[in-house]
Amino acid sequence: MRLVIARCSVDYAGRLTAHLPSAPRLILIKADGSVSIHADDRAYKPLNWMSPPCTLKEGADGEAGVWTVVNKAGEKLIITMEEILHDSSHELGVDPGLIKDGVEAHLQELLADRIETLGEGWTLVRREYPTAIGPVDILCRDSDGATVAVEIKRRGEIDGVEQLTRYLELLNRDPLLAPVKGIFAAQEIKPQARVLATDRGIGCVVLDYDALRGIEDDKLRLF
């Protein structure tokens, strides 16, 4: 991972156009090729970014110059460097991924064993389906044979929807899987997370832990 702190302006040219005026910013360049521009607020969300695959062309050696990031669709992120304040690279290695707590892990196991509760005719492909950014909790197919990625949380919040969105972006690049739909499943789903999921075409499922264990009615509430 490469971290660059610089005073710069940023222009995006693609389906839309956007401009960030000159200011000190963090430029994050990851091993997967992604480039994101961050301010000192907004939590984890970048001001602008380019998802992989993309290429980065820097200015001439010894000069701040102009950095141009281009993706496969020809969209451009143009970073005009005025002053580089910091530039360092760090080898992070392979990330072990998020370790779920006991409840989430058990929910995943139960739902995988009873995948038909998501819909009649649904079948399991695999638990912990691997991707370049971590494993998808459950990959399955609906009754029509379409691929569905399921992200499971104990409490569903916006960051979980963002995580599933990133998985879907990667999975839909695989012609053997695409098109891939998403389901965000949790024991409780926050209203903001539900709104974001709906806006992105992701289904929401409220999981009843006891019902999955066979203690109560085994039907899920699908919204």
PDB file of C-alpha atoms in Angstrom:
ATOM      1  CA  MET A   1       0.000   0.000   0.000  1.00  0.00           C
ATOM      2  CA  ARG A   2       1.252   3.473  -0.875  1.00  0.00           C
ATOM      3  CA  LEU A   3       0.306   6.547   1.149  1.00  0.00           C
ATOM      4  CA  VAL A   4       0.764   9.981  -0.405  1.00  0.00           C
ATOM      5  CA  ILE A   5      -0.168  13.206   1.366  1.00  0.00           C
ATOM      6  CA  ALA A   6      -0.165  16.120  -1.048  1.00  0.00           C
ATOM      7  CA  ARG A   7      -1.653  19.499  -1.770  1.00  0.00           C
ATOM      8  CA  CYS A   8      -3.558  18.787  -4.955  1.00  0.00           C
ATOM      9  CA  SER A   9      -6.678  19.334  -7.008  1.00  0.00           C
ATOM     10  CA  VAL A  10      -8.652  16.450  -8.504  1.00  0.00           C
ATOM     11  CA  ASP A  11     -10.814  16.173 -11.613  1.00  0.00           C
ATOM     12  CA  TYR A  12     -12.951  13.200 -12.585  1.00  0.00           C
ATOM     13  CA  ALA A  13     -13.945  12.764 -16.228  1.00  0.00           C
ATOM     14  CA  GLY A  14     -16.336   9.972 -17.085  1.00  0.00           C
ATOM     15  CA  ARG A  15     -20.084   9.442 -17.031  1.00  0.00           C
ATOM     16  CA  LEU A  16     -20.187  12.573 -14.883  1.00  0.00           C
ATOM     17  CA  THR A  17     -17.617  15.277 -14.163  1.00  0.00           C
ATOM     18  CA  ALA A  18     -16.481  16.372 -10.720  1.00  0.00           C
ATOM     19  CA  HIS A  19     -13.838  18.773  -9.401  1.00  0.00           C
ATOM     20  CA  LEU A  20     -12.089  18.971  -6.049  1.00  0.00           C
ATOM     21  CA  PRO A  21     -10.307  22.309  -5.550  1.00  0.00           C
ATOM     22  CA  SER A  22      -6.780  22.525  -4.213  1.00  0.00           C
ATOM     23  CA  ALA A  23      -6.333  21.272  -0.644  1.00  0.00           C
ATOM     24  CA  PRO A  24      -4.118  18.872   1.366  1.00  0.00           C
ATOM     25  CA  ARG A  25      -5.374  15.315   0.850  1.00  0.00           C
ATOM     26  CA  LEU A  26      -4.439  11.675   1.370  1.00  0.00           C
ATOM     27  CA  ILE A  27      -4.030   9.594  -1.775  1.00  0.00           C
ATOM     28  CA  LEU A  28      -4.311   5.861  -1.112  1.00  0.00           C
ATOM     29  CA  ILE A  29      -2.924   3.467  -3.717  1.00  0.00           C
ATOM     30  CA  LYS A  30      -3.625  -0.184  -2.939  1.00  0.00           C
ATOM     31  CA  ALA A  31      -1.985  -3.339  -4.244  1.00  0.00           C
ATOM     32  CA  ASP A  32      -5.159  -4.189  -6.191  1.00  0.00           C
ATOM     33  CA  GLY A  33      -4.598  -1.023  -8.279  1.00  0.00           C
ATOM     34  CA  SER A  34      -7.366   1.059  -6.751  1.00  0.00           C
ATOM     35  CA  VAL A  35      -6.747   4.756  -6.110  1.00  0.00           C
ATOM     36  CA  SER A  36      -8.794   6.797  -3.630  1.00  0.00           C
ATOM     37  CA  ILE A  37      -8.676  10.415  -2.477  1.00  0.00           C
ATOM     38  CA  HIS A  38      -9.393  11.169   1.183  1.00  0.00           C
ATOM     39  CA  ALA A  39      -9.947  14.262   3.336  1.00  0.00           C
ATOM     40  CA  ASP A  40      -9.487  14.413   7.107  1.00  0.00           C
ATOM     41  CA  ASP A  41     -13.188  13.717   7.739  1.00  0.00           C
ATOM     42  CA  ARG A  42     -16.019  11.581   6.238  1.00  0.00           C
ATOM     43  CA  ALA A  43     -14.837   8.520   8.208  1.00  0.00           C
ATOM     44  CA  TYR A  44     -13.734   5.817   5.746  1.00  0.00           C
ATOM     45  CA  LYS A  45     -15.492   7.186   2.657  1.00  0.00           C
ATOM     46  CA  PRO A  46     -13.224   8.730  -0.011  1.00  0.00           C
ATOM     47  CA  LEU A  47     -13.915  12.022  -1.781  1.00  0.00           C
ATOM     48  CA  ASN A  48     -13.278  10.324  -5.100  1.00  0.00           C
ATOM     49  CA  TRP A  49     -11.844   7.007  -6.212  1.00  0.00           C
ATOM     50  CA  MET A  50     -11.131   4.668  -9.105  1.00  0.00           C
ATOM     51  CA  SER A  51     -11.813   0.972  -8.662  1.00  0.00           C
ATOM     52  CA  PRO A  52      -9.558  -1.698 -10.216  1.00  0.00           C
ATOM     53  CA  PRO A  53      -8.626  -2.597 -12.839  1.00  0.00           C
ATOM     54  CA  CYS A  54      -7.048   0.757 -13.609  1.00  0.00           C
ATOM     55  CA  THR A  55      -3.649   2.207 -14.431  1.00  0.00           C
ATOM     56  CA  LEU A  56      -1.775   5.092 -12.798  1.00  0.00           C
ATOM     57  CA  LYS A  57       0.587   7.304 -14.783  1.00  0.00           C
ATOM     58  CA  GLU A  58       2.609   9.691 -12.625  1.00  0.00           C
ATOM     59  CA  GLY A  59       4.319  12.961 -13.506  1.00  0.00           C
ATOM     60  CA  ALA A  60       7.958  13.147 -14.507  1.00  0.00           C
ATOM     61  CA  ASP A  61      10.646  12.041 -12.030  1.00  0.00           C
ATOM     62  CA  GLY A  62      11.472  14.709  -9.471  1.00  0.00           C
ATOM     63  CA  GLU A  63       8.366  16.694 -10.269  1.00  0.00           C
ATOM     64  CA  ALA A  64       4.955  16.733  -8.669  1.00  0.00           C
ATOM     65  CA  GLY A  65       3.258  17.010 -12.057  1.00  0.00           C
ATOM     66  CA  VAL A  66      -0.058  15.464 -12.993  1.00  0.00           C
ATOM     67  CA  TRP A  67      -1.109  11.942 -12.087  1.00  0.00           C
ATOM     68  CA  THR A  68      -3.677  10.300 -14.352  1.00  0.00           C
ATOM     69  CA  VAL A  69      -5.668   7.216 -13.371  1.00  0.00           C
ATOM     70  CA  VAL A  70      -7.598   5.475 -16.170  1.00  0.00           C
ATOM     71  CA  ASN A  71      -9.982   2.532 -15.831  1.00  0.00           C
ATOM     72  CA  LYS A  72     -11.031  -0.010 -18.462  1.00  0.00           C
ATOM     73  CA  ALA A  73     -14.034   2.135 -19.427  1.00  0.00           C
ATOM     74  CA  GLY A  74     -11.744   5.062 -20.267  1.00  0.00           C
ATOM     75  CA  GLU A  75     -12.851   7.155 -17.299  1.00  0.00           C
ATOM     76  CA  LYS A  76     -10.112   9.344 -15.838  1.00  0.00           C
ATOM     77  CA  LEU A  77      -9.145  10.605 -12.407  1.00  0.00           C
ATOM     78  CA  ILE A  78      -6.708  13.478 -12.914  1.00  0.00           C
ATOM     79  CA  ILE A  79      -4.716  14.544  -9.839  1.00  0.00           C
ATOM     80  CA  THR A  80      -2.818  17.798 -10.228  1.00  0.00           C
ATOM     81  CA  MET A  81      -0.027  17.775  -7.659  1.00  0.00           C
ATOM     82  CA  GLU A  82       1.135  21.090  -6.226  1.00  0.00           C
ATOM     83  CA  GLU A  83       3.270  19.794  -3.370  1.00  0.00           C
ATOM     84  CA  ILE A  84       3.960  16.276  -2.079  1.00  0.00           C
ATOM     85  CA  LEU A  85       4.219  16.313   1.714  1.00  0.00           C
ATOM     86  CA  HIS A  86       4.654  12.597   2.322  1.00  0.00           C
ATOM     87  CA  ASP A  87       5.162   9.507   0.166  1.00  0.00           C
ATOM     88  CA  SER A  88       5.649   6.038   1.644  1.00  0.00           C
ATOM     89  CA  SER A  89       4.959   2.432   0.690  1.00  0.00           C
ATOM     90  CA  HIS A  90       4.172  -0.446   3.020  1.00  0.00           C
ATOM     91  CA  GLU A  91       3.852  -4.191   2.397  1.00  0.00           C
ATOM     92  CA  LEU A  92       0.797  -5.401   4.313  1.00  0.00           C
ATOM     93  CA  GLY A  93       0.759  -8.973   3.041  1.00  0.00           C
ATOM     94  CA  VAL A  94      -2.329 -11.166   2.773  1.00  0.00           C
ATOM     95  CA  ASP A  95      -5.102 -10.068   5.092  1.00  0.00           C
ATOM     96  CA  PRO A  96      -6.702 -12.885   7.134  1.00  0.00           C
ATOM     97  CA  GLY A  97     -10.102 -11.246   6.740  1.00  0.00           C
ATOM     98  CA  LEU A  98     -12.752 -10.355   9.253  1.00  0.00           C
ATOM     99  CA  ILE A  99     -13.273 -12.915  11.991  1.00  0.00           C
ATOM    100  CA  LYS A 100     -16.958 -13.078  12.774  1.00  0.00           C
ATOM    101  CA  ASP A 101     -18.260 -13.408  16.295  1.00  0.00           C
ATOM    102  CA  GLY A 102     -19.875 -16.619  17.427  1.00  0.00           C
ATOM    103  CA  VAL A 103     -23.422 -15.569  16.646  1.00  0.00           C
ATOM    104  CA  GLU A 104     -22.621 -14.467  13.087  1.00  0.00           C
ATOM    105  CA  ALA A 105     -20.640 -17.630  12.417  1.00  0.00           C
ATOM    106  CA  HIS A 106     -23.498 -19.778  13.718  1.00  0.00           C
ATOM    107  CA  LEU A 107     -26.054 -17.833  11.678  1.00  0.00           C
ATOM    108  CA  GLN A 108     -23.964 -18.470   8.583  1.00  0.00           C
ATOM    109  CA  GLU A 109     -23.759 -22.192   9.349  1.00  0.00           C
ATOM    110  CA  LEU A 110     -27.478 -22.476  10.049  1.00  0.00           C
ATOM    111  CA  LEU A 111     -28.536 -20.546   6.961  1.00  0.00           C
ATOM    112  CA  ALA A 112     -26.173 -22.543   4.739  1.00  0.00           C
ATOM    113  CA  ASP A 113     -27.680 -25.779   6.065  1.00  0.00           C
ATOM    114  CA  ARG A 114     -31.197 -24.449   5.482  1.00  0.00           C
ATOM    115  CA  ILE A 115     -30.641 -22.306   2.389  1.00  0.00           C
ATOM    116  CA  GLU A 116     -34.096 -23.215   1.093  1.00  0.00           C
ATOM    117  CA  THR A 117     -35.545 -20.888   3.747  1.00  0.00           C
ATOM    118  CA  LEU A 118     -34.476 -17.999   1.477  1.00  0.00           C
ATOM    119  CA  GLY A 119     -36.755 -19.419  -1.196  1.00  0.00           C
ATOM    120  CA  GLU A 120     -38.067 -22.678  -2.546  1.00  0.00           C
ATOM    121  CA  GLY A 121     -35.605 -24.288  -4.927  1.00  0.00           C
ATOM    122  CA  TRP A 122     -32.594 -22.304  -3.684  1.00  0.00           C
ATOM    123  CA  THR A 123     -29.305 -24.227  -3.512  1.00  0.00           C
ATOM    124  CA  LEU A 124     -25.998 -23.636  -1.753  1.00  0.00           C
ATOM    125  CA  VAL A 125     -22.857 -23.147  -3.840  1.00  0.00           C
ATOM    126  CA  ARG A 126     -20.382 -22.564  -1.026  1.00  0.00           C
ATOM    127  CA  ARG A 127     -19.853 -20.961   2.376  1.00  0.00           C
ATOM    128  CA  GLU A 128     -16.960 -18.476   2.672  1.00  0.00           C
ATOM    129  CA  TYR A 129     -16.682 -18.075  -1.105  1.00  0.00           C
ATOM    130  CA  PRO A 130     -13.225 -16.518  -1.708  1.00  0.00           C
ATOM    131  CA  THR A 131     -12.686 -13.153  -3.429  1.00  0.00           C
ATOM    132  CA  ALA A 132      -9.658 -10.869  -3.702  1.00  0.00           C
ATOM    133  CA  ILE A 133     -10.978  -8.725  -0.832  1.00  0.00           C
ATOM    134  CA  GLY A 134     -12.200 -11.462   1.485  1.00  0.00           C
ATOM    135  CA  PRO A 135     -14.717 -14.303   1.588  1.00  0.00           C
ATOM    136  CA  VAL A 136     -18.425 -13.892   0.848  1.00  0.00           C
ATOM    137  CA  ASP A 137     -20.430 -15.481   3.662  1.00  0.00           C
ATOM    138  CA  ILE A 138     -22.675 -17.551   1.406  1.00  0.00           C
ATOM    139  CA  LEU A 139     -22.838 -17.968  -2.357  1.00  0.00           C
ATOM    140  CA  CYS A 140     -25.990 -19.672  -3.572  1.00  0.00           C
ATOM    141  CA  ARG A 141     -28.384 -19.919  -6.516  1.00  0.00           C
ATOM    142  CA  ASP A 142     -32.058 -19.057  -6.560  1.00  0.00           C
ATOM    143  CA  SER A 143     -34.799 -21.173  -8.122  1.00  0.00           C
ATOM    144  CA  ASP A 144     -34.029 -19.671 -11.551  1.00  0.00           C
ATOM    145  CA  GLY A 145     -30.348 -20.576 -11.270  1.00  0.00           C
ATOM    146  CA  ALA A 146     -29.195 -16.973 -10.756  1.00  0.00           C
ATOM    147  CA  THR A 147     -26.197 -16.419  -8.477  1.00  0.00           C
ATOM    148  CA  VAL A 148     -26.843 -14.746  -5.122  1.00  0.00           C
ATOM    149  CA  ALA A 149     -24.252 -13.481  -2.630  1.00  0.00           C
ATOM    150  CA  VAL A 150     -25.389 -13.319   0.998  1.00  0.00           C
ATOM    151  CA  GLU A 151     -23.684 -11.174   3.640  1.00  0.00           C
ATOM    152  CA  ILE A 152     -24.630 -12.053   7.227  1.00  0.00           C
ATOM    153  CA  LYS A 153     -24.418  -9.745  10.238  1.00  0.00           C
ATOM    154  CA  ARG A 154     -25.731  -9.887  13.771  1.00  0.00           C
ATOM    155  CA  ARG A 155     -26.744  -6.235  13.439  1.00  0.00           C
ATOM    156  CA  GLY A 156     -27.054  -4.856   9.923  1.00  0.00           C
ATOM    157  CA  GLU A 157     -25.590  -1.392   9.464  1.00  0.00           C
ATOM    158  CA  ILE A 158     -24.380   0.712   6.533  1.00  0.00           C
ATOM    159  CA  ASP A 159     -20.832  -0.674   6.607  1.00  0.00           C
ATOM    160  CA  GLY A 160     -22.216  -4.175   5.997  1.00  0.00           C
ATOM    161  CA  VAL A 161     -24.091  -2.969   2.916  1.00  0.00           C
ATOM    162  CA  GLU A 162     -20.897  -1.294   1.674  1.00  0.00           C
ATOM    163  CA  GLN A 163     -19.000  -4.547   2.214  1.00  0.00           C
ATOM    164  CA  LEU A 164     -21.548  -6.559   0.222  1.00  0.00           C
ATOM    165  CA  THR A 165     -21.502  -3.906  -2.527  1.00  0.00           C
ATOM    166  CA  ARG A 166     -17.746  -4.394  -2.930  1.00  0.00           C
ATOM    167  CA  TYR A 167     -18.177  -8.169  -3.104  1.00  0.00           C
ATOM    168  CA  LEU A 168     -20.879  -7.827  -5.758  1.00  0.00           C
ATOM    169  CA  GLU A 169     -18.690  -5.534  -7.834  1.00  0.00           C
ATOM    170  CA  LEU A 170     -15.969  -8.197  -7.937  1.00  0.00           C
ATOM    171  CA  LEU A 171     -18.271 -11.190  -8.407  1.00  0.00           C
ATOM    172  CA  ASN A 172     -20.066  -9.570 -11.332  1.00  0.00           C
ATOM    173  CA  ARG A 173     -16.760  -9.413 -13.232  1.00  0.00           C
ATOM    174  CA  ASP A 174     -16.726 -13.224 -13.355  1.00  0.00           C
ATOM    175  CA  PRO A 175     -18.644 -14.326 -16.491  1.00  0.00           C
ATOM    176  CA  LEU A 176     -19.291 -17.719 -14.906  1.00  0.00           C
ATOM    177  CA  LEU A 177     -21.199 -16.105 -12.034  1.00  0.00           C
ATOM    178  CA  ALA A 178     -22.671 -12.875 -13.441  1.00  0.00           C
ATOM    179  CA  PRO A 179     -25.202 -11.503 -12.990  1.00  0.00           C
ATOM    180  CA  VAL A 180     -24.894 -11.772  -9.217  1.00  0.00           C
ATOM    181  CA  LYS A 181     -27.593 -10.428  -6.896  1.00  0.00           C
ATOM    182  CA  GLY A 182     -27.086  -9.572  -3.244  1.00  0.00           C
ATOM    183  CA  ILE A 183     -28.930 -10.285   0.002  1.00  0.00           C
ATOM    184  CA  PHE A 184     -28.075  -8.498   3.252  1.00  0.00           C
ATOM    185  CA  ALA A 185     -29.136 -10.715   6.158  1.00  0.00           C
ATOM    186  CA  ALA A 186     -29.088  -9.836   9.857  1.00  0.00           C
ATOM    187  CA  GLN A 187     -31.000 -10.298  13.078  1.00  0.00           C
ATOM    188  CA  GLU A 188     -31.666  -6.566  13.037  1.00  0.00           C
ATOM    189  CA  ILE A 189     -31.276  -4.174  10.093  1.00  0.00           C
ATOM    190  CA  LYS A 190     -30.952  -0.459  10.768  1.00  0.00           C
ATOM    191  CA  PRO A 191     -33.290   1.802   8.710  1.00  0.00           C
ATOM    192  CA  GLN A 192     -30.384   3.640   7.063  1.00  0.00           C
ATOM    193  CA  ALA A 193     -28.819   0.335   6.004  1.00  0.00           C
ATOM    194  CA  ARG A 194     -32.138  -0.859   4.567  1.00  0.00           C
ATOM    195  CA  VAL A 195     -32.538   2.346   2.546  1.00  0.00           C
ATOM    196  CA  LEU A 196     -29.002   2.065   1.147  1.00  0.00           C
ATOM    197  CA  ALA A 197     -29.431  -1.620   0.318  1.00  0.00           C
ATOM    198  CA  THR A 198     -32.738  -0.992  -1.452  1.00  0.00           C
ATOM    199  CA  ASP A 199     -31.191   1.865  -3.432  1.00  0.00           C
ATOM    200  CA  ARG A 200     -28.472  -0.515  -4.630  1.00  0.00           C
ATOM    201  CA  GLY A 201     -30.856  -3.314  -5.544  1.00  0.00           C
ATOM    202  CA  ILE A 202     -29.828  -5.479  -2.591  1.00  0.00           C
ATOM    203  CA  GLY A 203     -32.497  -7.510  -0.813  1.00  0.00           C
ATOM    204  CA  CYS A 204     -32.810  -7.456   2.984  1.00  0.00           C
ATOM    205  CA  VAL A 205     -33.639 -10.465   5.143  1.00  0.00           C
ATOM    206  CA  VAL A 206     -34.278 -10.360   8.891  1.00  0.00           C
ATOM    207  CA  LEU A 207     -32.961 -13.576  10.448  1.00  0.00           C
ATOM    208  CA  ASP A 208     -34.649 -15.213  13.422  1.00  0.00           C
ATOM    209  CA  TYR A 209     -31.915 -17.105  15.253  1.00  0.00           C
ATOM    210  CA  ASP A 210     -34.308 -19.343  17.166  1.00  0.00           C
ATOM    211  CA  ALA A 211     -36.333 -20.110  14.045  1.00  0.00           C
ATOM    212  CA  LEU A 212     -33.209 -21.181  12.176  1.00  0.00           C
ATOM    213  CA  ARG A 213     -32.392 -23.484  15.086  1.00  0.00           C
ATOM    214  CA  GLY A 214     -35.865 -24.980  14.748  1.00  0.00           C
ATOM    215  CA  ILE A 215     -37.179 -23.619  18.038  1.00  0.00           C
ATOM    216  CA  GLU A 216     -39.899 -21.487  16.448  1.00  0.00           C
ATOM    217  CA  ASP A 217     -41.556 -21.039  13.078  1.00  0.00           C
ATOM    218  CA  ASP A 218     -38.768 -21.532  10.516  1.00  0.00           C
ATOM    219  CA  LYS A 219     -39.840 -18.860   8.038  1.00  0.00           C
ATOM    220  CA  LEU A 220     -37.663 -15.780   7.464  1.00  0.00           C
ATOM    221  CA  ARG A 221     -39.160 -12.358   7.077  1.00  0.00           C
ATOM    222  CA  LEU A 222     -38.091 -11.170   3.615  1.00  0.00           C
ATOM    223  CA  PHE A 223     -38.433  -7.468   2.828  1.00  0.00           C
TER     224      PHE A 223
END
